[in-house]
Structures are given as structure tokens and as C-alpha cells.
Tab-separated table of N, CA and C in Angstrom:
chain	number	residue	atom	x	y	z
A	1	MET	N	-22.387	-36.328	-1.913
A	1	MET	CA	-21.790	-35.728	-3.097
A	1	MET	C	-20.444	-35.054	-2.691
A	2	ASN	N	-19.449	-35.390	-3.426
A	2	ASN	CA	-18.186	-34.777	-3.111
A	2	ASN	C	-18.041	-33.461	-3.805
A	3	SER	N	-17.391	-32.462	-3.183
A	3	SER	CA	-17.140	-31.237	-3.804
A	3	SER	C	-15.767	-31.303	-4.515
A	4	PRO	N	-15.635	-30.605	-5.543
A	4	PRO	CA	-14.419	-30.650	-6.355
A	4	PRO	C	-13.351	-30.022	-5.564
A	5	VAL	N	-12.137	-30.612	-5.761
A	5	VAL	CA	-10.961	-30.212	-5.104
A	5	VAL	C	-10.336	-28.988	-5.902
A	6	ALA	N	-10.164	-27.854	-5.313
A	6	ALA	CA	-9.511	-26.782	-6.032
A	6	ALA	C	-7.962	-27.200	-6.350
A	7	PRO	N	-7.598	-26.785	-7.639
A	7	PRO	CA	-6.257	-27.251	-7.954
A	7	PRO	C	-5.244	-26.372	-7.033
A	8	GLU	N	-4.125	-26.921	-6.910
A	8	GLU	CA	-3.148	-26.281	-6.113
A	8	GLU	C	-2.601	-25.051	-6.836
A	9	PRO	N	-2.309	-23.903	-6.105
A	9	PRO	CA	-1.823	-22.693	-6.562
A	9	PRO	C	-0.387	-22.986	-7.246
A	10	LEU	N	0.026	-22.295	-8.225
A	10	LEU	CA	1.245	-22.366	-8.935
A	10	LEU	C	1.903	-21.171	-8.947
A	11	THR	N	3.377	-21.340	-8.917
A	11	THR	CA	4.310	-20.149	-8.848
A	11	THR	C	4.952	-20.111	-10.112
A	12	VAL	N	4.798	-18.873	-10.906
A	12	VAL	CA	5.415	-18.755	-12.156
A	12	VAL	C	6.425	-17.458	-11.981
A	13	LEU	N	7.598	-17.851	-12.244
A	13	LEU	CA	8.779	-16.851	-12.185
A	13	LEU	C	8.885	-16.170	-13.360
A	14	VAL	N	8.948	-14.833	-13.381
A	14	VAL	CA	9.075	-13.872	-14.699
A	14	VAL	C	10.409	-13.077	-14.608
A	15	LEU	N	11.196	-13.342	-15.544
A	15	LEU	CA	12.575	-12.590	-15.638
A	15	LEU	C	12.575	-11.664	-16.696
A	16	SER	N	12.897	-10.357	-16.353
A	16	SER	CA	13.322	-9.390	-17.325
A	16	SER	C	13.820	-8.240	-16.450
A	17	HIS	N	14.923	-7.700	-17.033
A	17	HIS	CA	15.437	-6.533	-16.364
A	17	HIS	C	14.580	-5.190	-16.598
A	18	ARG	N	13.493	-5.373	-17.505
A	18	ARG	CA	12.652	-4.242	-17.698
A	18	ARG	C	11.261	-4.504	-17.153
A	19	PRO	N	10.851	-3.706	-16.156
A	19	PRO	CA	9.560	-3.871	-15.544
A	19	PRO	C	8.351	-4.053	-16.523
A	20	GLU	N	8.467	-3.123	-17.563
A	20	GLU	CA	7.296	-3.179	-18.418
A	20	GLU	C	7.142	-4.508	-19.287
A	21	VAL	N	8.314	-5.167	-19.510
A	21	VAL	CA	8.226	-6.480	-20.050
A	21	VAL	C	7.678	-7.531	-19.185
A	22	ARG	N	8.154	-7.437	-17.827
A	22	ARG	CA	7.532	-8.375	-16.839
A	22	ARG	C	6.055	-8.251	-16.796
A	23	GLU	N	5.571	-6.950	-16.706
A	23	GLU	CA	4.177	-6.667	-16.818
A	23	GLU	C	3.435	-7.289	-17.849
A	24	ALA	N	4.073	-7.117	-19.085
A	24	ALA	CA	3.334	-7.522	-20.275
A	24	ALA	C	3.243	-9.131	-20.172
A	25	ILE	N	4.258	-9.692	-19.700
A	25	ILE	CA	4.188	-11.233	-19.491
A	25	ILE	C	3.165	-11.626	-18.526
A	26	VAL	N	3.173	-10.954	-17.491
A	26	VAL	CA	2.196	-11.280	-16.327
A	26	VAL	C	0.682	-11.117	-16.905
A	27	ASN	N	0.510	-9.864	-17.506
A	27	ASN	CA	-0.905	-9.587	-18.067
A	27	ASN	C	-1.290	-10.611	-19.132
A	28	ALA	N	-0.280	-10.989	-19.914
A	28	ALA	CA	-0.685	-11.980	-20.930
A	28	ALA	C	-1.052	-13.322	-20.522
A	29	ILE	N	-0.447	-13.813	-19.494
A	29	ILE	CA	-0.627	-15.176	-18.983
A	29	ILE	C	-1.930	-15.045	-18.030
A	30	GLY	N	-2.136	-14.157	-17.286
A	30	GLY	CA	-3.192	-14.007	-16.395
A	30	GLY	C	-3.164	-14.883	-15.081
A	31	ARG	N	-4.024	-14.626	-14.091
A	31	ARG	CA	-3.947	-15.350	-12.975
A	31	ARG	C	-4.442	-16.722	-12.965
A	32	ARG	N	-5.149	-17.091	-14.055
A	32	ARG	CA	-5.698	-18.473	-14.188
A	32	ARG	C	-5.709	-18.875	-15.742
A	33	PRO	N	-4.552	-19.372	-16.156
A	33	PRO	CA	-4.346	-19.561	-17.601
A	33	PRO	C	-5.242	-20.684	-18.054
A	34	ALA	N	-5.807	-21.520	-17.236
A	34	ALA	CA	-6.835	-22.687	-17.654
A	34	ALA	C	-7.541	-22.896	-16.356
A	35	PRO	N	-8.892	-23.266	-16.723
A	35	PRO	CA	-9.717	-23.644	-15.581
A	35	PRO	C	-9.250	-24.910	-14.814
A	36	ASP	N	-8.455	-25.842	-15.408
A	36	ASP	CA	-8.022	-26.990	-14.767
A	36	ASP	C	-6.884	-26.858	-13.845
A	37	LEU	N	-6.282	-25.722	-13.996
A	37	LEU	CA	-4.995	-25.445	-13.229
A	37	LEU	C	-5.284	-24.463	-12.068
A	38	GLY	N	-4.423	-24.417	-11.182
A	38	GLY	CA	-4.655	-23.553	-9.970
A	38	GLY	C	-4.287	-22.174	-10.394
A	39	ARG	N	-4.667	-21.259	-9.526
A	39	ARG	CA	-4.375	-19.757	-9.642
A	39	ARG	C	-2.864	-19.691	-9.618
A	40	VAL	N	-2.484	-18.668	-10.405
A	40	VAL	CA	-0.920	-18.456	-10.536
A	40	VAL	C	-0.518	-17.190	-9.676
A	41	THR	N	0.519	-17.427	-9.048
A	41	THR	CA	1.171	-16.378	-8.291
A	41	THR	C	2.465	-16.088	-8.973
A	42	PHE	N	2.745	-14.887	-9.244
A	42	PHE	CA	3.882	-14.423	-10.042
A	42	PHE	C	5.049	-13.994	-9.044
A	43	LEU	N	6.209	-14.451	-9.403
A	43	LEU	CA	7.448	-13.995	-8.709
A	43	LEU	C	8.247	-13.277	-9.747
A	44	GLU	N	8.428	-12.029	-9.679
A	44	GLU	CA	9.146	-11.235	-10.559
A	44	GLU	C	10.642	-11.095	-10.236
A	45	ALA	N	11.472	-11.222	-11.214
A	45	ALA	CA	12.850	-11.095	-11.072
A	45	ALA	C	13.452	-10.234	-12.136
A	46	SER	N	14.399	-9.434	-11.684
A	46	SER	CA	15.111	-8.486	-12.574
A	46	SER	C	16.580	-8.921	-12.875
A	47	GLY	N	16.930	-9.952	-12.155
A	47	GLY	CA	18.237	-10.433	-12.434
A	47	GLY	C	18.520	-11.916	-12.343
A	48	ILE	N	19.552	-12.403	-12.781
A	48	ILE	CA	19.977	-13.951	-12.740
A	48	ILE	C	20.009	-14.402	-11.273
A	49	ALA	N	20.571	-13.682	-10.406
A	49	ALA	CA	20.709	-14.179	-9.143
A	49	ALA	C	19.429	-14.598	-8.431
A	50	GLU	N	18.376	-13.728	-8.687
A	50	GLU	CA	17.027	-14.063	-8.131
A	50	GLU	C	16.499	-15.344	-8.796
A	51	VAL	N	16.691	-15.439	-10.081
A	51	VAL	CA	16.250	-16.743	-10.763
A	51	VAL	C	16.916	-17.938	-10.312
A	52	LEU	N	18.172	-17.897	-10.141
A	52	LEU	CA	18.963	-18.971	-9.697
A	52	LEU	C	18.567	-19.358	-8.267
A	53	ALA	N	18.509	-18.402	-7.303
A	53	ALA	CA	17.995	-18.702	-5.972
A	53	ALA	C	16.644	-19.414	-6.017
A	54	ALA	N	15.619	-18.881	-6.620
A	54	ALA	CA	14.392	-19.441	-6.746
A	54	ALA	C	14.220	-20.898	-7.309
A	55	ALA	N	14.833	-20.972	-8.534
A	55	ALA	CA	14.971	-22.309	-9.057
A	55	ALA	C	15.653	-23.298	-8.169
A	56	ASP	N	16.750	-22.921	-7.624
A	56	ASP	CA	17.460	-23.862	-6.792
A	56	ASP	C	16.772	-24.235	-5.526
A	57	ALA	N	15.935	-23.221	-4.923
A	57	ALA	CA	15.070	-23.575	-3.837
A	57	ALA	C	13.933	-24.527	-4.032
A	58	GLY	N	13.611	-24.733	-5.338
A	58	GLY	CA	12.509	-25.426	-5.830
A	58	GLY	C	11.148	-24.896	-5.653
A	59	SER	N	11.021	-23.544	-5.615
A	59	SER	CA	9.914	-22.837	-5.277
A	59	SER	C	9.229	-22.343	-6.419
A	60	VAL	N	9.557	-22.758	-7.711
A	60	VAL	CA	8.998	-22.331	-8.907
A	60	VAL	C	8.377	-23.475	-9.761
A	61	ASP	N	6.999	-23.264	-10.161
A	61	ASP	CA	6.488	-24.366	-11.115
A	61	ASP	C	6.702	-24.147	-12.527
A	62	LEU	N	7.043	-22.930	-12.960
A	62	LEU	CA	7.307	-22.644	-14.286
A	62	LEU	C	8.188	-21.264	-14.265
A	63	ALA	N	9.071	-21.120	-15.222
A	63	ALA	CA	9.758	-19.871	-15.391
A	63	ALA	C	9.643	-19.342	-16.728
A	64	VAL	N	9.306	-18.046	-16.863
A	64	VAL	CA	9.203	-17.287	-18.217
A	64	VAL	C	10.214	-16.442	-18.182
A	65	LEU	N	11.207	-16.641	-19.182
A	65	LEU	CA	12.386	-15.783	-19.261
A	65	LEU	C	12.455	-14.879	-20.502
A	66	ASP	N	12.675	-13.676	-20.397
A	66	ASP	CA	12.867	-12.660	-21.442
A	66	ASP	C	14.060	-13.016	-22.177
A	67	GLY	N	13.943	-13.432	-23.517
A	67	GLY	CA	15.246	-13.678	-24.321
A	67	GLY	C	16.227	-12.560	-24.379
A	68	GLU	N	15.661	-11.300	-24.096
A	68	GLU	CA	16.496	-10.089	-24.276
A	68	GLU	C	16.860	-9.487	-22.962
A	69	ALA	N	16.714	-10.232	-21.911
A	69	ALA	CA	16.984	-9.635	-20.572
A	69	ALA	C	18.447	-9.333	-20.492
A	70	GLN	N	18.847	-8.348	-19.957
A	70	GLN	CA	20.296	-7.851	-19.730
A	70	GLN	C	20.671	-7.868	-18.248
A	71	PRO	N	21.984	-8.214	-18.007
A	71	PRO	CA	23.041	-8.477	-18.896
A	71	PRO	C	22.993	-9.868	-19.439
A	72	THR	N	22.253	-10.747	-18.825
A	72	THR	CA	22.282	-12.092	-19.272
A	72	THR	C	20.911	-12.564	-19.769
A	73	GLY	N	20.800	-12.855	-21.115
A	73	GLY	CA	19.561	-13.111	-21.768
A	73	GLY	C	18.934	-14.335	-21.255
A	74	GLY	N	17.679	-14.264	-21.427
A	74	GLY	CA	16.724	-15.518	-20.925
A	74	GLY	C	17.147	-16.935	-21.593
A	75	MET	N	17.700	-16.828	-22.833
A	75	MET	CA	18.065	-18.154	-23.454
A	75	MET	C	19.304	-18.655	-22.757
A	76	GLY	N	20.245	-17.763	-22.350
A	76	GLY	CA	21.410	-18.322	-21.513
A	76	GLY	C	21.023	-18.804	-20.266
A	77	VAL	N	20.135	-18.085	-19.536
A	77	VAL	CA	19.667	-18.411	-18.304
A	77	VAL	C	18.916	-19.803	-18.283
A	78	SER	N	18.213	-20.006	-19.360
A	78	SER	CA	17.439	-21.193	-19.469
A	78	SER	C	18.388	-22.448	-19.696
A	79	ARG	N	19.442	-22.285	-20.599
A	79	ARG	CA	20.537	-23.249	-20.761
A	79	ARG	C	21.111	-23.651	-19.359
A	80	GLN	N	21.582	-22.491	-18.711
A	80	GLN	CA	22.315	-22.779	-17.376
A	80	GLN	C	21.401	-23.485	-16.456
A	81	LEU	N	20.185	-23.123	-16.231
A	81	LEU	CA	19.223	-23.753	-15.245
A	81	LEU	C	19.023	-25.258	-15.737
A	82	LYS	N	18.784	-25.508	-17.043
A	82	LYS	CA	18.535	-26.871	-17.527
A	82	LYS	C	19.756	-27.669	-17.171
A	83	ASN	N	20.988	-27.165	-17.164
A	83	ASN	CA	22.172	-27.978	-17.076
A	83	ASN	C	22.559	-27.984	-15.588
A	84	GLU	N	22.212	-27.186	-14.794
A	84	GLU	CA	22.721	-27.072	-13.432
A	84	GLU	C	21.801	-27.256	-12.287
A	85	ILE	N	20.451	-27.283	-12.487
A	85	ILE	CA	19.558	-27.389	-11.465
A	85	ILE	C	18.936	-28.789	-11.522
A	86	THR	N	18.984	-29.335	-10.448
A	86	THR	CA	18.186	-30.823	-10.585
A	86	THR	C	16.778	-30.563	-10.321
A	87	ASN	N	16.117	-31.190	-11.087
A	87	ASN	CA	14.655	-31.032	-11.175
A	87	ASN	C	14.177	-29.611	-11.526
A	88	CYS	N	14.883	-29.212	-12.503
A	88	CYS	CA	14.688	-27.900	-13.051
A	88	CYS	C	13.269	-27.559	-13.397
A	89	PRO	N	12.633	-26.590	-13.006
A	89	PRO	CA	11.307	-26.261	-13.565
A	89	PRO	C	11.190	-26.069	-15.001
A	90	PRO	N	9.956	-26.252	-15.644
A	90	PRO	CA	9.948	-25.975	-17.047
A	90	PRO	C	10.081	-24.457	-17.360
A	91	ILE	N	10.604	-24.361	-18.421
A	91	ILE	CA	10.995	-22.930	-18.862
A	91	ILE	C	10.298	-22.506	-20.256
A	92	ILE	N	9.777	-21.237	-20.221
A	92	ILE	CA	9.341	-20.753	-21.533
A	92	ILE	C	10.058	-19.484	-21.745
A	93	VAL	N	10.747	-19.366	-22.920
A	93	VAL	CA	11.482	-18.127	-23.356
A	93	VAL	C	10.727	-17.201	-24.201
A	94	THR	N	10.725	-16.015	-23.999
A	94	THR	CA	10.051	-15.046	-24.979
A	94	THR	C	11.249	-14.422	-25.779
A	95	VAL	N	10.774	-14.312	-26.998
A	95	VAL	CA	11.692	-13.701	-28.121
A	95	VAL	C	10.916	-12.581	-28.842
A	96	ARG	N	11.741	-11.669	-29.458
A	96	ARG	CA	11.147	-10.541	-30.117
A	96	ARG	C	10.824	-10.792	-31.571
A	97	ARG	N	11.697	-11.684	-32.101
A	97	ARG	CA	11.504	-12.042	-33.508
A	97	ARG	C	11.190	-13.473	-33.653
A	98	ARG	N	10.154	-13.666	-34.472
A	98	ARG	CA	9.799	-15.157	-34.789
A	98	ARG	C	10.844	-15.985	-35.243
A	99	ASP	N	11.764	-15.271	-36.069
A	99	ASP	CA	12.940	-16.054	-36.607
A	99	ASP	C	13.890	-16.477	-35.432
A	100	ASP	N	13.797	-15.962	-34.257
A	100	ASP	CA	14.775	-16.432	-33.258
A	100	ASP	C	14.220	-17.607	-32.381
A	101	ARG	N	13.016	-18.151	-32.882
A	101	ARG	CA	12.373	-19.186	-32.204
A	101	ARG	C	13.415	-20.487	-32.195
A	102	TRP	N	14.320	-20.607	-33.197
A	102	TRP	CA	15.170	-21.757	-33.337
A	102	TRP	C	16.149	-21.749	-32.131
A	103	LEU	N	16.427	-20.548	-31.707
A	103	LEU	CA	17.327	-20.555	-30.487
A	103	LEU	C	16.848	-21.264	-29.169
A	104	ALA	N	15.506	-21.455	-29.104
A	104	ALA	CA	15.005	-22.235	-27.980
A	104	ALA	C	15.532	-23.601	-27.956
A	105	THR	N	15.797	-24.113	-29.095
A	105	THR	CA	16.418	-25.403	-29.154
A	105	THR	C	17.721	-25.442	-28.422
A	106	TRP	N	18.516	-24.463	-28.676
A	106	TRP	CA	19.841	-24.340	-27.980
A	106	TRP	C	19.637	-24.061	-26.538
A	107	SER	N	18.609	-23.338	-26.101
A	107	SER	CA	18.500	-22.866	-24.835
A	107	SER	C	17.860	-24.078	-23.899
A	108	GLN	N	17.306	-25.117	-24.617
A	108	GLN	CA	16.672	-26.152	-23.958
A	108	GLN	C	15.379	-25.737	-23.299
A	109	ALA	N	14.701	-24.582	-23.746
A	109	ALA	CA	13.480	-24.221	-23.254
A	109	ALA	C	12.378	-25.142	-23.573
A	110	ASP	N	11.378	-25.211	-22.831
A	110	ASP	CA	10.091	-26.352	-23.205
A	110	ASP	C	9.267	-25.594	-24.065
A	111	ALA	N	9.231	-24.258	-24.283
A	111	ALA	CA	8.319	-23.692	-25.209
A	111	ALA	C	8.847	-22.265	-25.381
A	112	VAL	N	8.333	-21.593	-26.409
A	112	VAL	CA	8.736	-20.228	-26.810
A	112	VAL	C	7.480	-19.374	-27.084
A	113	LEU	N	7.535	-18.115	-26.649
A	113	LEU	CA	6.476	-17.097	-26.934
A	113	LEU	C	7.079	-16.000	-27.651
A	114	VAL	N	6.350	-15.401	-28.652
A	114	VAL	CA	6.917	-14.294	-29.521
A	114	VAL	C	6.222	-13.036	-29.057
A	115	HIS	N	6.986	-11.935	-28.822
A	115	HIS	CA	6.401	-10.614	-28.627
A	115	HIS	C	5.936	-9.922	-29.890
A	116	PRO	N	4.907	-9.205	-29.959
A	116	PRO	CA	3.972	-8.910	-28.816
A	116	PRO	C	3.215	-10.045	-28.362
A	117	LEU	N	3.026	-10.283	-27.100
A	117	LEU	CA	2.452	-11.616	-26.543
A	117	LEU	C	0.914	-11.528	-26.804
A	118	ASP	N	0.385	-12.496	-27.406
A	118	ASP	CA	-1.051	-12.713	-27.487
A	118	ASP	C	-1.600	-13.294	-26.257
A	119	PRO	N	-2.604	-12.799	-25.487
A	119	PRO	CA	-2.955	-13.367	-24.282
A	119	PRO	C	-3.494	-14.767	-24.428
A	120	ILE	N	-4.172	-15.132	-25.508
A	120	ILE	CA	-4.727	-16.540	-25.658
A	120	ILE	C	-3.593	-17.382	-25.885
A	121	THR	N	-2.684	-17.043	-26.813
A	121	THR	CA	-1.560	-17.968	-27.070
A	121	THR	C	-0.711	-18.150	-25.808
A	122	ALA	N	-0.465	-17.063	-25.006
A	122	ALA	CA	0.380	-17.079	-23.845
A	122	ALA	C	-0.186	-17.983	-22.777
A	123	ALA	N	-1.574	-17.833	-22.570
A	123	ALA	CA	-2.273	-18.640	-21.441
A	123	ALA	C	-2.354	-20.176	-21.980
A	124	GLU	N	-2.498	-20.372	-23.204
A	124	GLU	CA	-2.622	-21.846	-23.723
A	124	GLU	C	-1.097	-22.385	-23.559
A	125	THR	N	-0.140	-21.727	-23.948
A	125	THR	CA	1.281	-22.266	-23.898
A	125	THR	C	1.681	-22.518	-22.459
A	126	VAL	N	1.449	-21.548	-21.648
A	126	VAL	CA	1.691	-21.768	-20.126
A	126	VAL	C	1.017	-22.968	-19.592
A	127	ALA	N	-0.414	-23.067	-19.963
A	127	ALA	CA	-1.310	-24.220	-19.477
A	127	ALA	C	-0.645	-25.525	-20.008
A	128	ASP	N	-0.408	-25.531	-21.233
A	128	ASP	CA	0.154	-26.870	-21.880
A	128	ASP	C	1.447	-27.218	-21.237
A	129	VAL	N	2.386	-26.239	-21.054
A	129	VAL	CA	3.571	-26.723	-20.392
A	129	VAL	C	3.355	-27.114	-18.902
A	130	LEU	N	2.584	-26.365	-18.191
A	130	LEU	CA	2.293	-26.838	-16.780
A	130	LEU	C	1.632	-28.196	-16.810
A	131	ARG	N	0.625	-28.376	-17.615
A	131	ARG	CA	0.013	-29.833	-17.627
A	131	ARG	C	0.982	-30.788	-17.954
A	132	ARG	N	1.889	-30.653	-18.955
A	132	ARG	CA	2.912	-31.727	-19.322
A	132	ARG	C	3.895	-31.925	-18.160
A	133	SER	N	4.189	-30.855	-17.407
A	133	SER	CA	5.115	-30.890	-16.172
A	133	SER	C	4.361	-31.760	-15.165
A	134	ILE	N	3.227	-31.433	-14.831
A	134	ILE	CA	2.395	-32.127	-13.660
A	134	ILE	C	2.155	-33.600	-14.184
A	135	ALA	N	1.989	-33.939	-15.341
A	135	ALA	CA	1.814	-35.244	-15.837
A	135	ALA	C	3.144	-36.054	-15.861
A	136	GLY	N	4.271	-35.344	-15.648
A	136	GLY	CA	5.593	-36.042	-15.551
A	136	GLY	C	6.146	-36.214	-17.011
A	137	GLU	N	5.578	-35.537	-17.988
A	137	GLU	CA	6.191	-35.469	-19.337
A	137	GLU	C	7.405	-34.508	-19.421
A	138	LEU	N	7.625	-33.665	-18.405
A	138	LEU	CA	8.732	-32.672	-18.318
A	138	LEU	C	9.300	-33.031	-16.964
A	139	PRO	N	10.399	-32.347	-16.598
A	139	PRO	CA	10.862	-32.426	-15.210
A	139	PRO	C	9.748	-32.063	-14.235
A	140	VAL	N	9.843	-32.736	-13.056
A	140	VAL	CA	8.797	-32.586	-12.056
A	140	VAL	C	8.794	-31.131	-11.639
A	141	ALA	N	7.546	-30.492	-11.617
A	141	ALA	CA	7.282	-29.197	-11.015
A	141	ALA	C	7.267	-29.339	-9.546
A	142	HIS	N	7.694	-28.259	-8.880
A	142	HIS	CA	7.652	-28.158	-7.524
A	142	HIS	C	6.231	-28.224	-7.075
A	143	ARG	N	5.947	-29.027	-6.142
A	143	ARG	CA	4.554	-29.308	-5.563
A	143	ARG	C	4.666	-29.016	-4.095
A	144	GLY	N	4.340	-27.911	-3.525
A	144	GLY	CA	4.462	-28.007	-2.126
A	144	GLY	C	4.243	-26.548	-1.665
């Protein structure tokens, strides 16, 4: 009888200049957003340089970017990553107002979450984006 193989761990980068926003995102997603996915390790970033370095190194399976991060918002960072990084990881942008969801189209984000973050919606959204990435429906996630 074969024992099930544990899914590979995943790295999720979280960008916000505000530690409390990063903490809210991490807590909403949780360490295991879905049983069929690996455990999540969070890489927290407070600035764009950290995000660019991690994405360019290919060490991120998913990026969750605060749309209101300062001095550069997550939507602008998302657009920059999508246009400049080969094999860019999938990106989720968080916004404060439901009416700002349309900006995700401009930012080229793969999904949007609205604050205050609902843990069920956040985990489901993260799991969906990761599954689509792993299945090849989005840019290939870093596996390694």
C-alpha cells in the first residue's frame, strides 16, 4: 500500500509597508489554505526592493500585495512584476474598497481580495490561484 505523498511546501510573499496589514493577510490565509496544497511559508516584505529580489530569484509561489502599500502601491508593483519578470509568480492584490476591484484588471493581478479579509474567502482565493498556477493555467509557479 502506497503512502500518500505530502504536497510540496509553498512560499507566499506578502507586501505591505504596515506590519499589521501583513499580519492580517497571513492570518487570513493561514498555514494550510487547502488540504490538497502544501503548507505555506510566508515571506514578508515591507518594500518593493524585497519583492523584486524575491520574484526575480524565482523563490515565490504566490505574491499577495497590499494595494495601498507605500510609497509604491501593490497594484503598480503587480503591473511591474507582470511586465518585467520572466515566469512571474501569480499575484493577488488586496484593496480597501470593493469598488477598486476593477483596478486589478489594470494591475494584471490574478485575483483580488477586499479588506477586511474574510479567512474563508482568502484561503479559497489563494488555493484557487495556486491550483491554477500548478496546473499551468497561469505562469508556472516556482517549484523547488
